[in-house]
mmCIF file of C-alpha atoms and ligand atoms in Angstrom:
data_model
loop_
_atom_site.group_PDB
_atom_site.id
_atom_site.type_symbol
_atom_site.label_atom_id
_atom_site.label_comp_id
_atom_site.label_asym_id
_atom_site.label_seq_id
_atom_site.Cartn_x
_atom_site.Cartn_y
_atom_site.Cartn_z
ATOM 1 C CA MET A 200 139.597 62.802 -124.244
ATOM 2 C CA GLU A 201 141.447 66.194 -123.819
ATOM 3 C CA ASP A 202 139.288 68.400 -121.777
ATOM 4 C CA CYS A 203 138.874 65.770 -119.224
ATOM 5 C CA ILE A 204 139.638 66.308 -115.597
ATOM 6 C CA PHE A 205 140.441 62.605 -114.925
ATOM 7 C CA CYS A 206 141.915 61.812 -118.290
ATOM 8 C CA LYS A 207 144.514 64.464 -117.466
ATOM 9 C CA ILE A 208 145.028 63.177 -114.062
ATOM 10 C CA ILE A 209 145.770 59.680 -115.035
ATOM 11 C CA LYS A 210 148.686 61.457 -117.793
ATOM 12 C CA GLY A 211 149.799 62.943 -114.515
ATOM 13 C CA GLU A 212 148.860 66.362 -116.361
ATOM 14 C CA ILE A 213 146.632 66.939 -112.963
ATOM 15 C CA PRO A 214 148.146 65.871 -109.282
ATOM 16 C CA SER A 215 146.428 63.621 -107.405
ATOM 17 C CA PHE A 216 146.878 61.078 -104.550
ATOM 18 C CA LYS A 217 147.508 57.476 -105.845
ATOM 19 C CA VAL A 218 146.438 55.077 -104.545
ATOM 20 C CA TYR A 219 146.053 52.294 -107.138
ATOM 21 C CA GLU A 220 147.126 51.820 -111.054
ATOM 22 C CA ASP A 221 147.028 48.552 -112.978
ATOM 23 C CA ASP A 222 146.846 48.235 -116.714
ATOM 24 C CA MET A 223 143.049 49.310 -116.829
ATOM 25 C CA VAL A 224 142.600 51.031 -114.209
ATOM 26 C CA PHE A 225 143.447 54.619 -111.962
ATOM 27 C CA ALA A 226 142.107 55.270 -108.546
ATOM 28 C CA PHE A 227 142.910 58.380 -105.691
ATOM 29 C CA GLU A 228 141.623 60.314 -103.480
ATOM 30 C CA ASP A 229 138.291 62.433 -103.349
ATOM 31 C CA ILE A 230 140.037 66.473 -103.001
ATOM 32 C CA ASN A 231 136.474 66.904 -101.694
ATOM 33 C CA PRO A 232 136.004 63.778 -98.966
ATOM 34 C CA ILE A 233 133.113 62.687 -98.033
ATOM 35 C CA SER A 234 134.825 60.797 -95.169
ATOM 36 C CA GLU A 235 138.069 59.554 -94.248
ATOM 37 C CA GLY A 236 139.874 57.562 -97.277
ATOM 38 C CA HIS A 237 136.994 58.573 -99.858
ATOM 39 C CA THR A 238 138.720 57.154 -103.278
ATOM 40 C CA LEU A 239 137.780 57.462 -106.762
ATOM 41 C CA LEU A 240 138.350 54.687 -108.799
ATOM 42 C CA ILE A 241 137.967 54.965 -112.719
ATOM 43 C CA PRO A 242 138.893 53.417 -116.536
ATOM 44 C CA LYS A 243 142.360 54.088 -118.055
ATOM 45 C CA ILE A 244 140.619 54.208 -121.032
ATOM 46 C CA HIS A 245 137.474 57.812 -121.356
ATOM 47 C CA ALA A 246 133.912 56.410 -121.026
ATOM 48 C CA GLN A 247 131.170 58.434 -119.582
ATOM 49 C CA ASP A 248 128.937 55.811 -117.197
ATOM 50 C CA LEU A 249 127.751 53.589 -116.851
ATOM 51 C CA TRP A 250 126.134 53.180 -120.498
ATOM 52 C CA GLU A 251 129.801 53.827 -122.274
ATOM 53 C CA ILE A 252 131.747 52.003 -120.460
ATOM 54 C CA PRO A 253 132.875 48.622 -122.426
ATOM 55 C CA ASP A 254 132.509 45.666 -120.472
ATOM 56 C CA GLU A 255 136.350 44.822 -120.097
ATOM 57 C CA ASP A 256 136.858 47.618 -118.233
ATOM 58 C CA LEU A 257 133.860 47.378 -116.778
ATOM 59 C CA ALA A 258 135.425 44.610 -115.015
ATOM 60 C CA ALA A 259 138.415 45.895 -114.505
ATOM 61 C CA VAL A 260 137.137 48.833 -112.286
ATOM 62 C CA HIS A 261 134.812 46.656 -110.485
ATOM 63 C CA LEU A 262 137.142 44.245 -109.544
ATOM 64 C CA ALA A 263 139.898 46.654 -108.519
ATOM 65 C CA SER A 264 137.087 47.868 -106.277
ATOM 66 C CA LYS A 265 137.522 44.566 -103.971
ATOM 67 C CA LYS A 266 141.550 44.774 -103.951
ATOM 68 C CA ILE A 267 141.012 48.967 -102.637
ATOM 69 C CA ILE A 268 138.211 48.001 -100.343
ATOM 70 C CA GLN A 269 140.547 45.604 -98.758
ATOM 71 C CA ALA A 270 143.084 48.240 -98.496
ATOM 72 C CA ILE A 271 140.403 50.496 -96.932
ATOM 73 C CA LYS A 272 139.528 47.855 -93.725
ATOM 74 C CA ASP A 273 142.841 47.173 -93.203
ATOM 75 C CA VAL A 274 144.361 50.718 -92.917
ATOM 76 C CA LEU A 275 140.917 52.628 -91.570
ATOM 77 C CA ASN A 276 138.994 49.788 -89.684
ATOM 78 C CA PRO A 277 135.734 50.638 -91.023
ATOM 79 C CA THR A 278 132.421 49.965 -89.944
ATOM 80 C CA GLY A 279 131.824 49.832 -94.180
ATOM 81 C CA VAL A 280 132.463 50.974 -97.342
ATOM 82 C CA ALA A 281 129.367 52.525 -99.307
ATOM 83 C CA CYS A 282 130.515 51.547 -103.580
ATOM 84 C CA LEU A 283 128.740 54.276 -105.719
ATOM 85 C CA GLN A 284 128.580 54.798 -109.341
ATOM 86 C CA LEU A 285 126.219 57.898 -110.555
ATOM 87 C CA ASN A 286 125.237 58.341 -114.261
ATOM 88 C CA GLY A 287 124.182 61.323 -115.546
ATOM 89 C CA ARG A 288 123.612 65.471 -114.537
ATOM 90 C CA GLY A 289 120.650 64.308 -113.450
ATOM 91 C CA VAL A 290 121.706 62.138 -110.537
ATOM 92 C CA ASN A 291 124.251 64.755 -109.451
ATOM 93 C CA GLN A 292 127.382 63.383 -111.710
ATOM 94 C CA VAL A 293 129.404 66.054 -111.922
ATOM 95 C CA VAL A 294 132.656 64.349 -113.447
ATOM 96 C CA MET A 295 131.558 63.017 -117.391
ATOM 97 C CA HIS A 296 134.478 60.080 -116.455
ATOM 98 C CA TYR A 297 132.963 56.392 -115.156
ATOM 99 C CA HIS A 298 134.098 56.676 -111.620
ATOM 100 C CA LEU A 299 133.661 54.375 -108.519
ATOM 101 C CA HIS A 300 133.222 56.611 -105.529
ATOM 102 C CA LEU A 301 134.553 53.759 -102.346
ATOM 103 C CA ILE A 302 133.342 55.548 -99.675
ATOM 104 C CA PRO A 303 133.733 53.687 -95.898
ATOM 105 C CA ARG A 304 132.486 54.931 -92.693
ATOM 106 C CA THR A 305 134.121 54.515 -89.613
ATOM 107 C CA ALA A 306 132.953 54.020 -86.387
ATOM 108 C CA GLY A 307 131.298 56.352 -84.650
ATOM 109 C CA GLY A 308 131.688 58.530 -87.880
ATOM 110 C CA PRO A 309 129.156 60.590 -89.513
ATOM 111 C CA GLU A 310 126.246 58.422 -91.167
ATOM 112 C CA ILE A 311 127.083 58.472 -95.749
ATOM 113 C CA PRO A 312 124.535 60.708 -96.747
ATOM 114 C CA VAL A 313 123.243 58.364 -99.473
ATOM 115 C CA CYS A 314 123.451 55.509 -97.479
ATOM 116 C CA ALA A 315 120.895 56.307 -95.093
ATOM 117 C CA TRP A 316 117.032 56.703 -96.963
ATOM 118 C CA GLU A 317 113.367 56.345 -95.325
ATOM 119 C CA LEU A 318 111.556 53.078 -96.477
ATOM 120 C CA LYS A 319 108.207 54.256 -97.901
ATOM 121 C CA GLU A 320 105.976 51.223 -99.230
ATOM 122 C CA GLY A 321 105.342 51.143 -103.411
ATOM 123 C CA ASP A 322 101.986 51.257 -105.200
ATOM 124 C CA MET A 323 102.728 46.999 -106.318
ATOM 125 C CA GLU A 324 100.978 47.716 -109.456
ATOM 126 C CA ALA A 325 103.092 50.584 -110.684
ATOM 127 C CA ILE A 326 106.189 48.307 -109.301
ATOM 128 C CA LYS A 327 104.878 45.538 -111.888
ATOM 129 C CA GLN A 328 103.917 46.884 -114.441
ATOM 130 C CA THR A 329 107.917 49.007 -114.281
ATOM 131 C CA ALA A 330 109.158 46.120 -114.069
ATOM 132 C CA ASP A 331 107.650 43.646 -116.248
ATOM 133 C CA LYS A 332 108.416 46.969 -118.947
ATOM 134 C CA ILE A 333 112.019 46.927 -117.798
ATOM 135 C CA ALA A 334 112.382 42.876 -118.266
ATOM 136 C CA ALA A 335 111.165 43.530 -121.543
ATOM 137 C CA ALA A 336 113.890 45.612 -122.211
ATOM 138 C CA ILE A 337 116.417 43.688 -121.916
ATOM 139 C CA LYS A 338 118.458 42.465 -124.676
HETATM 140 P P1 AMP B 1144 130.790 62.724 -108.759
HETATM 141 O O1 AMP B 1144 130.465 62.905 -110.547
HETATM 142 O O2 AMP B 1144 128.624 63.421 -108.528
HETATM 143 O O3 AMP B 1144 130.169 61.006 -109.014
HETATM 144 O O4 AMP B 1144 131.667 62.943 -108.222
HETATM 145 C C1 AMP B 1144 132.928 63.657 -108.951
HETATM 146 C C2 AMP B 1144 133.710 63.725 -107.607
HETATM 147 O O5 AMP B 1144 134.849 64.065 -108.427
HETATM 148 C C3 AMP B 1144 133.491 64.386 -106.542
HETATM 149 O O6 AMP B 1144 133.103 63.531 -105.735
HETATM 150 C C4 AMP B 1144 134.578 65.889 -106.582
HETATM 151 O O7 AMP B 1144 135.030 65.623 -105.611
HETATM 152 C C5 AMP B 1144 135.939 64.562 -107.136
HETATM 153 N N1 AMP B 1144 136.934 65.604 -107.724
HETATM 154 C C6 AMP B 1144 136.366 66.455 -108.774
HETATM 155 N N2 AMP B 1144 138.000 67.013 -109.190
HETATM 156 C C7 AMP B 1144 138.882 66.075 -108.657
HETATM 157 C C8 AMP B 1144 140.320 66.131 -108.795
HETATM 158 N N3 AMP B 1144 140.680 66.916 -109.276
HETATM 159 N N4 AMP B 1144 140.597 65.609 -107.403
HETATM 160 C C9 AMP B 1144 139.897 64.522 -106.682
HETATM 161 N N5 AMP B 1144 138.815 64.193 -106.811
HETATM 162 C C10 AMP B 1144 138.553 65.207 -107.926
HETATM 163 ZN ZN1 ZN B 1145 138.186 60.930 -119.489
#
């Protein structure tokens, strides 16, 4: 897609700190990293989000994520790696080209913001009703 910043990165029209590329996917460092090694992994085709991405490209992204977090583990020895993927402006997706964030946390490093939320028990009846509706809508 012409105006897409990540499509431009894939084509080399915008510079990036590339860490991996194959026929289907491209990975590079986030330039506003939450932590050292914060990496973005994207499909080479332009698909906006999880609703849009074809199965084959989705599989390629997530298979490549294994390879990349292994390298992150070998190099940075993190205590954990968060794999985060946002769908839609309502959850602050900013770049509308599917991307998986790989966010390592190193020993002693600050908590990754999205990984720390307070557990509050829900309304079981409401949860059940929602679960039933979603289950019935699965195609
Ligand atoms: P989001 O759409 O909220 O999941 O996040 C988009 C991410 O893309 C942000 O973490 C940005 O820092 C990152 N980003 C935006 N432009 C670039 C760029 N040119 N190179 C690397 N990372 C980028
Ligand atoms: Zn794109």
